[in-house]
CSV table of C-alpha atoms in Angstrom, one decimal:
chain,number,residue,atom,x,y,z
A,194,UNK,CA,-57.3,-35.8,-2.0
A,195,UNK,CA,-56.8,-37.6,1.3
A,196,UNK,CA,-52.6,-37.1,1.2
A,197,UNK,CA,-51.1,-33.9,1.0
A,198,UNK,CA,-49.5,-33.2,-2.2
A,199,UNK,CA,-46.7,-30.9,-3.6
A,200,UNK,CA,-46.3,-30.0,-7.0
A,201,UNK,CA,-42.7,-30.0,-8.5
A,202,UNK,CA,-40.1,-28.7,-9.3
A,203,UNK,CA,-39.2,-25.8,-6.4
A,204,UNK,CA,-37.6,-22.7,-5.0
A,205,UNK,CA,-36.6,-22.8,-2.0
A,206,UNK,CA,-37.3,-20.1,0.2
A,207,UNK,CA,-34.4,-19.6,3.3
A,208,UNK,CA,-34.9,-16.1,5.0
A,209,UNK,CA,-32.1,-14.8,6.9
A,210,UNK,CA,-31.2,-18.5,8.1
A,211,UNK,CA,-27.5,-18.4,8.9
A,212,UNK,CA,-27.5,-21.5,11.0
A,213,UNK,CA,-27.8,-24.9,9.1
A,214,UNK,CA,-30.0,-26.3,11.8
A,215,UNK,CA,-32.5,-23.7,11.1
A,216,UNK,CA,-32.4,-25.0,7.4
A,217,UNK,CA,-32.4,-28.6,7.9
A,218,UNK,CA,-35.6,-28.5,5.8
A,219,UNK,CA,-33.9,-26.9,2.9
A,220,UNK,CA,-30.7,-29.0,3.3
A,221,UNK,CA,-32.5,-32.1,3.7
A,222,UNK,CA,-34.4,-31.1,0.1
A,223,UNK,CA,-31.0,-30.8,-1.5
A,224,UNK,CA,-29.5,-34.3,-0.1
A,225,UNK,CA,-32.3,-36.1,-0.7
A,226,UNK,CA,-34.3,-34.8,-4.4
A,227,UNK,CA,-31.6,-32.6,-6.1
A,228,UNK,CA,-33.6,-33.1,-8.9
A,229,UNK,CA,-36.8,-31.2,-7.8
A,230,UNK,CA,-34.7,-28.0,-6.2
A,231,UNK,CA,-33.9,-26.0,-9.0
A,232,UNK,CA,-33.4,-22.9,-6.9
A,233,UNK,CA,-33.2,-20.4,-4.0
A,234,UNK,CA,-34.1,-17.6,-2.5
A,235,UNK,CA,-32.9,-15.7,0.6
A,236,UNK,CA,-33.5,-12.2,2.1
A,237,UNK,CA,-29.9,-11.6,3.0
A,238,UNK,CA,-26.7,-12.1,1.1
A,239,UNK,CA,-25.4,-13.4,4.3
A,240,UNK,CA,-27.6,-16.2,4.9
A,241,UNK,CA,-26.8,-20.1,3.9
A,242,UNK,CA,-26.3,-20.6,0.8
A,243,UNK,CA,-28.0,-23.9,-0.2
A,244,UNK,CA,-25.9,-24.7,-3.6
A,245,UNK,CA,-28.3,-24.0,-5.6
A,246,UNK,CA,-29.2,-21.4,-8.5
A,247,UNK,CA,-30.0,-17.9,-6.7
A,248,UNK,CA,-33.1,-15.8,-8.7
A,249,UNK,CA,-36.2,-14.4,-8.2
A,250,UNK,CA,-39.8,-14.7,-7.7
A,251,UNK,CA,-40.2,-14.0,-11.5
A,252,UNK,CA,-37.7,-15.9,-13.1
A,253,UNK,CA,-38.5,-19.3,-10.9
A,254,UNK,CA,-42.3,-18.8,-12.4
A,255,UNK,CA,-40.5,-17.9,-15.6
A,256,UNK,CA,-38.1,-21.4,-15.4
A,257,UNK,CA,-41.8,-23.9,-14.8
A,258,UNK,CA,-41.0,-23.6,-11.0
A,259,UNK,CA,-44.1,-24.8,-9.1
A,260,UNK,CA,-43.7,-24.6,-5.6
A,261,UNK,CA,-41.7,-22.0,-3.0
A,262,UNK,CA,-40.6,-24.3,0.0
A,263,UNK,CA,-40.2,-22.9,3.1
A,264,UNK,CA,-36.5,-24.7,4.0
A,265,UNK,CA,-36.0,-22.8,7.3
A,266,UNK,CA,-37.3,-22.4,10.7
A,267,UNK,CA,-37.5,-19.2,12.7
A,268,UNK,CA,-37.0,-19.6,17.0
A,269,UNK,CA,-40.7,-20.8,17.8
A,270,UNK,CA,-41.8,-21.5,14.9
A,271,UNK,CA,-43.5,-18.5,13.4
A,272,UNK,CA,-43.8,-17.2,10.3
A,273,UNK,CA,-41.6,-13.5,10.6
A,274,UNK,CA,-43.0,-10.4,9.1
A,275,UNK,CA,-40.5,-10.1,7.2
A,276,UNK,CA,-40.7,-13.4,5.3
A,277,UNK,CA,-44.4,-12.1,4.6
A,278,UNK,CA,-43.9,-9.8,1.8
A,279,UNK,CA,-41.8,-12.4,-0.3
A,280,UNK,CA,-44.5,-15.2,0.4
A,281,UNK,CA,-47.2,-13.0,-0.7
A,282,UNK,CA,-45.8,-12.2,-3.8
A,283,UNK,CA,-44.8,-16.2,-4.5
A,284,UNK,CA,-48.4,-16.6,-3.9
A,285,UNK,CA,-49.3,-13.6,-5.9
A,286,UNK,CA,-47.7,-15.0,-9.1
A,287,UNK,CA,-49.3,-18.4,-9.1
A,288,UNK,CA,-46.7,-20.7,-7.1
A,289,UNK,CA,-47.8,-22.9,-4.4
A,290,UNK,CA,-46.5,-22.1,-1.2
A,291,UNK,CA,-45.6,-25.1,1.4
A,292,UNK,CA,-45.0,-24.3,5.0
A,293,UNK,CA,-44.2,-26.8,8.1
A,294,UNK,CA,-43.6,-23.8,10.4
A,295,UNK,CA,-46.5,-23.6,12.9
A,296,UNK,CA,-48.2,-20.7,11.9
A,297,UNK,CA,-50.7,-21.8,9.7
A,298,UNK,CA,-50.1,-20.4,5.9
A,299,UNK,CA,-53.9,-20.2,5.6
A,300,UNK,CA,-54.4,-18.4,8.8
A,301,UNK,CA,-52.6,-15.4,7.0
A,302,UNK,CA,-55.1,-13.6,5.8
A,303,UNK,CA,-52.9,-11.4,3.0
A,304,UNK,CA,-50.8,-15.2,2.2
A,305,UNK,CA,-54.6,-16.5,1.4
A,306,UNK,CA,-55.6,-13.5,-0.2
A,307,UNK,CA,-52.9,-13.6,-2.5
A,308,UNK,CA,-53.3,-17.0,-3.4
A,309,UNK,CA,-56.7,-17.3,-3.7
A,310,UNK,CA,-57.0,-14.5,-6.4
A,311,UNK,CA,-54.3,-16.3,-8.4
A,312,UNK,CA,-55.2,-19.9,-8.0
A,313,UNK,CA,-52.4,-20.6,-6.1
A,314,UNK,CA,-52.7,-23.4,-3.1
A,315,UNK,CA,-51.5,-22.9,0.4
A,316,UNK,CA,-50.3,-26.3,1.8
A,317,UNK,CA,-49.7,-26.6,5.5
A,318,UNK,CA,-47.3,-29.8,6.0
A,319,UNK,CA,-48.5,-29.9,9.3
A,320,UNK,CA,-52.5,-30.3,9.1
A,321,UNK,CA,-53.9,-34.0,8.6
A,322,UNK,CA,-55.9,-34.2,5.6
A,323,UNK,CA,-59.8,-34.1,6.0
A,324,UNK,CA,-62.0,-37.0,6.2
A,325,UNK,CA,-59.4,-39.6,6.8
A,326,UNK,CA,-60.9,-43.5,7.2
A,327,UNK,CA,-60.5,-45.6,10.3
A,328,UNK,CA,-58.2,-48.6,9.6
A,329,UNK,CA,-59.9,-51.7,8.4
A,330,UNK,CA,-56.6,-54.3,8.6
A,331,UNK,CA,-57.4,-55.5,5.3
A,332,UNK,CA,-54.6,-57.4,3.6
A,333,UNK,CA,-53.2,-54.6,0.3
A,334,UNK,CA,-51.4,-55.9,-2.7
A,335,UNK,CA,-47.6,-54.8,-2.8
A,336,UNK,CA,-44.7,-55.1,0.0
A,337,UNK,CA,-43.8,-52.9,2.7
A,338,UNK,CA,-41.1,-52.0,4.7
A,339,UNK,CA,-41.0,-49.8,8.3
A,340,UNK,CA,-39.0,-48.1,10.2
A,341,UNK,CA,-39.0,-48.3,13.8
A,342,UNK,CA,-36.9,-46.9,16.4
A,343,UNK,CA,-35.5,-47.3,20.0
A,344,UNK,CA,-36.3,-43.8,20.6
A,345,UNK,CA,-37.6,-40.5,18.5
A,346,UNK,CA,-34.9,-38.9,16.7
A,347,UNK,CA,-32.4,-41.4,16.0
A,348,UNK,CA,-32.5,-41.8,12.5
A,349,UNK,CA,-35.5,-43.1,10.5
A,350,UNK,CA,-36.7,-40.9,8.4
A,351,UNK,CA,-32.7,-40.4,6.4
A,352,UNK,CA,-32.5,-45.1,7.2
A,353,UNK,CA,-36.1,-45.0,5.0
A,354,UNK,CA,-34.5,-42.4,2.6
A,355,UNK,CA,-30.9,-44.4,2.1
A,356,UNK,CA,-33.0,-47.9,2.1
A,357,UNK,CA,-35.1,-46.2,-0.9
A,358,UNK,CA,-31.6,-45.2,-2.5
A,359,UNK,CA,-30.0,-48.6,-1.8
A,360,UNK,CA,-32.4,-50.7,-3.2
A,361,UNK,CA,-33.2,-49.1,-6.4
A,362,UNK,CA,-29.5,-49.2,-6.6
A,363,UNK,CA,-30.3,-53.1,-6.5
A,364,UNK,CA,-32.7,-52.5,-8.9
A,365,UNK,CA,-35.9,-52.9,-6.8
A,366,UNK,CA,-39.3,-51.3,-7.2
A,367,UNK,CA,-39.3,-48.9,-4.4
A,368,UNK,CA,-40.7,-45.7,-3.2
A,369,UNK,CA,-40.1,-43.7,0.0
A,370,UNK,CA,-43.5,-42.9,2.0
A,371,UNK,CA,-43.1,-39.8,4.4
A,372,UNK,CA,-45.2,-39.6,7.2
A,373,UNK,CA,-43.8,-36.4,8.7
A,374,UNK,CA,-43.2,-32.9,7.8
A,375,UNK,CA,-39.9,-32.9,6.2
A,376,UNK,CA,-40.4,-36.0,4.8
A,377,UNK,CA,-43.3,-35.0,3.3
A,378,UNK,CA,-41.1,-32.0,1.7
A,379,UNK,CA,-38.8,-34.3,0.4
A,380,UNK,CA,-40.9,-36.8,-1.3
A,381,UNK,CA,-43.5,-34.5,-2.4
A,382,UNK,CA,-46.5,-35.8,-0.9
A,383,UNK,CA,-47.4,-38.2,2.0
A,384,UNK,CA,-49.3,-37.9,5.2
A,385,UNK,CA,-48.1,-36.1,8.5
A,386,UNK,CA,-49.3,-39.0,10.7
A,387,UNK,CA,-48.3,-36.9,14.4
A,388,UNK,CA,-50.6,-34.6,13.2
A,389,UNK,CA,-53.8,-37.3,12.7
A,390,UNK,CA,-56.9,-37.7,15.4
A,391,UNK,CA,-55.8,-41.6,16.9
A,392,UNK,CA,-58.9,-42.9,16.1
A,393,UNK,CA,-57.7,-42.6,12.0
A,394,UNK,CA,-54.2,-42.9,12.9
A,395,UNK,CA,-54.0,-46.5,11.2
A,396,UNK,CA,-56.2,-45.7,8.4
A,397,UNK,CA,-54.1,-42.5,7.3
A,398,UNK,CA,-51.1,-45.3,7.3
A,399,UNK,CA,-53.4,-47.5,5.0
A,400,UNK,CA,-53.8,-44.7,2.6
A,401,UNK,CA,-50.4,-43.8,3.0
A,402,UNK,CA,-48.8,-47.1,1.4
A,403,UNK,CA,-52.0,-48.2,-0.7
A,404,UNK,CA,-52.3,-51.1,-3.0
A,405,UNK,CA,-49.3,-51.8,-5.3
A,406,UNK,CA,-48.4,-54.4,-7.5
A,407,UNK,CA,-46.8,-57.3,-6.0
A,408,UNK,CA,-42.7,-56.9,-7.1
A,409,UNK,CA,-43.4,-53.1,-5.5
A,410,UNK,CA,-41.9,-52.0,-1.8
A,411,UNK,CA,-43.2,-48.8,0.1
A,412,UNK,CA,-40.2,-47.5,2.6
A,413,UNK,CA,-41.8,-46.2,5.1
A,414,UNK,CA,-40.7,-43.8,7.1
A,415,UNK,CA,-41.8,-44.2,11.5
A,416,UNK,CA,-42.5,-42.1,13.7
A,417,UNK,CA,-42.0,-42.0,17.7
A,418,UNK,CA,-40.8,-45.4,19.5
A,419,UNK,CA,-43.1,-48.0,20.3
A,420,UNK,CA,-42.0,-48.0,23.8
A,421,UNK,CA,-42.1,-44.3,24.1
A,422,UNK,CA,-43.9,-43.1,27.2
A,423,UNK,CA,-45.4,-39.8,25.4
A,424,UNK,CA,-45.2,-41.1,21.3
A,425,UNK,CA,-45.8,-44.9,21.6
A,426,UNK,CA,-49.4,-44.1,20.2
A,427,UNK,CA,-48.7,-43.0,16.9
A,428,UNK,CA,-45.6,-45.5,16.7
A,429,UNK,CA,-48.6,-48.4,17.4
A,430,UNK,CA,-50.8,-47.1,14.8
A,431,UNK,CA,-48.6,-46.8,12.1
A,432,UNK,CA,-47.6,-50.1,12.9
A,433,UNK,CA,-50.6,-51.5,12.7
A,434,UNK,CA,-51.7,-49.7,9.1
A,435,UNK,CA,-48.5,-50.0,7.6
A,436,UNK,CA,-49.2,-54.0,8.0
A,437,UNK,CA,-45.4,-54.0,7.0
A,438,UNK,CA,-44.2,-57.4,5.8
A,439,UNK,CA,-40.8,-56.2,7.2
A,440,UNK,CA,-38.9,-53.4,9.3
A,441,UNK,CA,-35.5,-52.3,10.3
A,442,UNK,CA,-35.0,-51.1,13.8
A,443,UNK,CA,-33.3,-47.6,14.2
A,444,UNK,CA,-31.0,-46.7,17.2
A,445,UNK,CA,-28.3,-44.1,17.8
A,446,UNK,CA,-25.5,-45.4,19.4
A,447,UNK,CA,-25.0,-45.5,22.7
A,448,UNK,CA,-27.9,-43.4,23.8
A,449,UNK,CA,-29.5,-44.9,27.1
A,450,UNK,CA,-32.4,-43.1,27.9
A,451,UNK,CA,-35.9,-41.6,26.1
A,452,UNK,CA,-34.6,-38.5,24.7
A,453,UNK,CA,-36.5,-36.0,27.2
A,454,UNK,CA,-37.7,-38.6,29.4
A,455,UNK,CA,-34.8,-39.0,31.7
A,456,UNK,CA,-36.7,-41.5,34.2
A,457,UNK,CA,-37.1,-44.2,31.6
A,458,UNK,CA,-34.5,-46.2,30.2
A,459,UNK,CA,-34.4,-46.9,26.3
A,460,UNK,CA,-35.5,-50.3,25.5
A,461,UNK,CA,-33.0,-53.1,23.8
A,462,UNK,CA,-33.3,-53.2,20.3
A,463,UNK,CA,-34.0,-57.2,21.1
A,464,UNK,CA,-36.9,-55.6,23.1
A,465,UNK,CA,-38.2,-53.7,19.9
A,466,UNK,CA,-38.1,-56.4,17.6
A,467,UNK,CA,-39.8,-58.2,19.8
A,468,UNK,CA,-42.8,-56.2,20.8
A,469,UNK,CA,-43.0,-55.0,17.0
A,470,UNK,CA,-43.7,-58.7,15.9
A,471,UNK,CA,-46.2,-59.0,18.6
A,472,UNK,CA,-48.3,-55.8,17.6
A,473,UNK,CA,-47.7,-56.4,14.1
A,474,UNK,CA,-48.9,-59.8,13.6
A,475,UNK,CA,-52.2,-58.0,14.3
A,476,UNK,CA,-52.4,-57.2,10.9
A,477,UNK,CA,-49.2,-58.8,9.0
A,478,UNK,CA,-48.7,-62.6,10.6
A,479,UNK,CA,-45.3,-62.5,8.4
A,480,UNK,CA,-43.9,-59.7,9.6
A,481,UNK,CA,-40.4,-60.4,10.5
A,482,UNK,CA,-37.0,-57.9,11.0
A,483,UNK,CA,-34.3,-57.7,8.2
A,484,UNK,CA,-31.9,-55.6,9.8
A,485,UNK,CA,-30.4,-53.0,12.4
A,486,UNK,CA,-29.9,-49.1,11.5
A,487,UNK,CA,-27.4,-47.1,13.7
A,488,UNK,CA,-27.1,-43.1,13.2
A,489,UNK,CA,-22.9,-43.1,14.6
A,490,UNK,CA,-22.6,-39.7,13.3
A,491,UNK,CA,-20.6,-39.0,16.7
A,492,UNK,CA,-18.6,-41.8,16.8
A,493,UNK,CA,-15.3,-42.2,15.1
A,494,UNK,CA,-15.3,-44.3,12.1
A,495,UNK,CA,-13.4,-47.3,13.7
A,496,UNK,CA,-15.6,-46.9,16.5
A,497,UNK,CA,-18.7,-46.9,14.6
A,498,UNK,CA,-17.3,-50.2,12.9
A,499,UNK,CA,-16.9,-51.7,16.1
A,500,UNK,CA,-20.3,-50.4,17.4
A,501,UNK,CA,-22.0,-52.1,14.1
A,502,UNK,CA,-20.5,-55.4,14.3
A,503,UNK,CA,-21.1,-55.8,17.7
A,504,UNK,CA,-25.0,-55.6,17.6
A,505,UNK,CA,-24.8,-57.2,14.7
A,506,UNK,CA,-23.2,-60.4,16.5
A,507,UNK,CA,-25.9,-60.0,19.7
A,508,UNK,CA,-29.3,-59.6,17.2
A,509,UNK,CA,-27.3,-61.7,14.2
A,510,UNK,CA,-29.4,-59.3,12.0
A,511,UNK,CA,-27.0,-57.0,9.7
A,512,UNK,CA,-26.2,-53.9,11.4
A,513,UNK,CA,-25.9,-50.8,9.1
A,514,UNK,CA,-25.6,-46.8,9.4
A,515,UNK,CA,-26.8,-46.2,6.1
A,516,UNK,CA,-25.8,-42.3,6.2
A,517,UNK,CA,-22.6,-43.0,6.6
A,518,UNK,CA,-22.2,-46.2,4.9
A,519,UNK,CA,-24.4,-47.6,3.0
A,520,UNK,CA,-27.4,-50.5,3.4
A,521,UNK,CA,-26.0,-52.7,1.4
A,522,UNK,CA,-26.1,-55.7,3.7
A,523,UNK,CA,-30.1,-55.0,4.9
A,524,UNK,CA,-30.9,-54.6,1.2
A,525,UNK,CA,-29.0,-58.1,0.8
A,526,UNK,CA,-31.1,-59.7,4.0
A,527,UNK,CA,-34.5,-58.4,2.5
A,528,UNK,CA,-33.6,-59.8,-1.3
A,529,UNK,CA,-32.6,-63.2,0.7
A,530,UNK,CA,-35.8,-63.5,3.0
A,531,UNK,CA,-38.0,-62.4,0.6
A,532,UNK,CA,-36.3,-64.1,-2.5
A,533,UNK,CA,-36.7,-60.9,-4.9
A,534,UNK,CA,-35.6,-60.2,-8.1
A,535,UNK,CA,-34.5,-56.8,-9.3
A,536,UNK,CA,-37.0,-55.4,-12.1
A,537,UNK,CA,-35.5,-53.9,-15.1
């Protein structure tokens, strides 16, 4: 198995997280595959409460639950010692536990005890898969579309996730591809590219959005910035595995320099779309943009308007943020370039 995989449905496991960005795992779970979360746990009565059924250990097993999600982060990223006993005892009673804390869940010698005397798997979100390929830039059946981004953070993992929504909604054949922790989490499987040796950096995105049949679209979710001073090398690879036949650029508005790299400037989204193309012809001579993605979550709405119709007028791509929004008009662009047909 070269992709890390997570068996469904879950529990989701959230500690004494009183702070929803400590749980943005959990919460993220919720938003994105309500179906798969079909309950909680917690150690404290005051901790966030996810929406979801509370009950225990026993009674998830009891219910078909497969998996106990870790949905929160401590400071640092350990795993407490008090989260052990209750991840021990998932373990114990045959569920899977899935961790992207940085404490390895198989470095815990009581976790992997547990687990290994009742067949259950550890799965560390954050470790690469063995024995991955290097790239060979061979042409794969199927579609694909990527997400790049001005900067890290801005929004590409939730614009693949909407896109996904949006275009089944059109009645395309579509699936999300994670290629990092949470992502992973959410769609159940995928590959945690950051985490990959570079050499097998473009092979791991081969795997990741494999053959398909032709009517089929992988949304794939980027990583880094291609003009990132620290990231761009995992931004390039993906790129050039993905061998995307399309990709939306992702910006948050009004940011004007790398995110923790204060001495360098964030590129123009012109500047993105056109150094993608150039990389990406590598591998996909087609490749071509079908639309912007803004995250305006702290702009006011009429601003946010504003802010979207004006890039929209200087790139005359559609300009979306399709959190809060929709995609509606990139979907449109992408059934129009590509002259598709919804499937039944």
């Amino acid at each position: 198995m070269r992709t890390i995989e997570i068996k469904a449905p879950y529990i989701i496991f959230t500690g004494e997280a009183t702070d929803s960005t400590y749980a943005k795992t959990g919460l993220g779970l919720v938003e994105w595959r309500p179906e798969l979360c079909k309950g909680q746990i917690r150690l404290s009565s005051g901790s966030i409460d996810l929406g979801l059924p509370f009950m225990s250990l026993e009674q998830a097993v009891d219910q078909g639950i497969k998996s106990l999600i870790i949905g929160t982060a401590s400071v640092g990223g350990a795993i407490p010692a008090d989260w052990l006993n209750t991840l021990e005892h998932a373990a114990s009673l045959g569920l899977d536990v899935v961790g992207g804390v940085h404490t390895r869940l198989n470095d815990v010698a009581r976790l992997k005890n547990a687990a290994q005397a009742s067949g259950a798997d550890l799965i560390d979100v954050r470790v690469a898969p063995n024995d991955l390929p290097v790239g060979t830039g061979k042409k794969r059946s199927g579609k694909r579309l990527l997400m790049v981004g001005t900067d890290c953070a801005v929004g590409k993992k939730y614009s693949a996730l909407a896109l996904e929504r949006d275009m089944k909604a059109a009645g395309l054949n579509t699936d999300f591809r994670a290629s990092g922790q949470t992502g992973i989490m959410i769609a159940g499987k995928g590959i945690p590219i950051d985490a990959v040796v570079s050499d097998f950096v473009s092979g791991a995105a081969e795997l990741l959005s494999p053959d398909n049949s032709e009517d089929h679209w992988d949304v794939i979710e980027g990583q880094g910035g291609i003009f990132h001073p620290g990231y761009a090398a995992v931004s390039h690879g993906l790129l050039i595995g993905s061998q995307p036949d399309a990709f939306v650029v992702c910006h948050e508005a009004n940011r004007t320099h790398i995110s923790g790299w204060p001495d360098f400037k964030l590129p123009t989204i012109q500047d993105v779309i056109d150094r993608t193309i150039e990389i990406g012809r590598l591998t996909n001579p087609d490749i071509r943009c079908v639309g912007i993605s803004i995250n305006t979550s702290h702009l006011h709405e009429s601003d946010a308007v504003q802010y979207l119709e004006t890039i929209a007028g200087k790139t005359d791509l559609p300009c979306v943020d399709p959190v809060r929004f929709d995609a509606g008009p990139v979907v449109a662009e992408l059934i129009s370039s590509f002259q598709l047909e919804a499937v039944a």
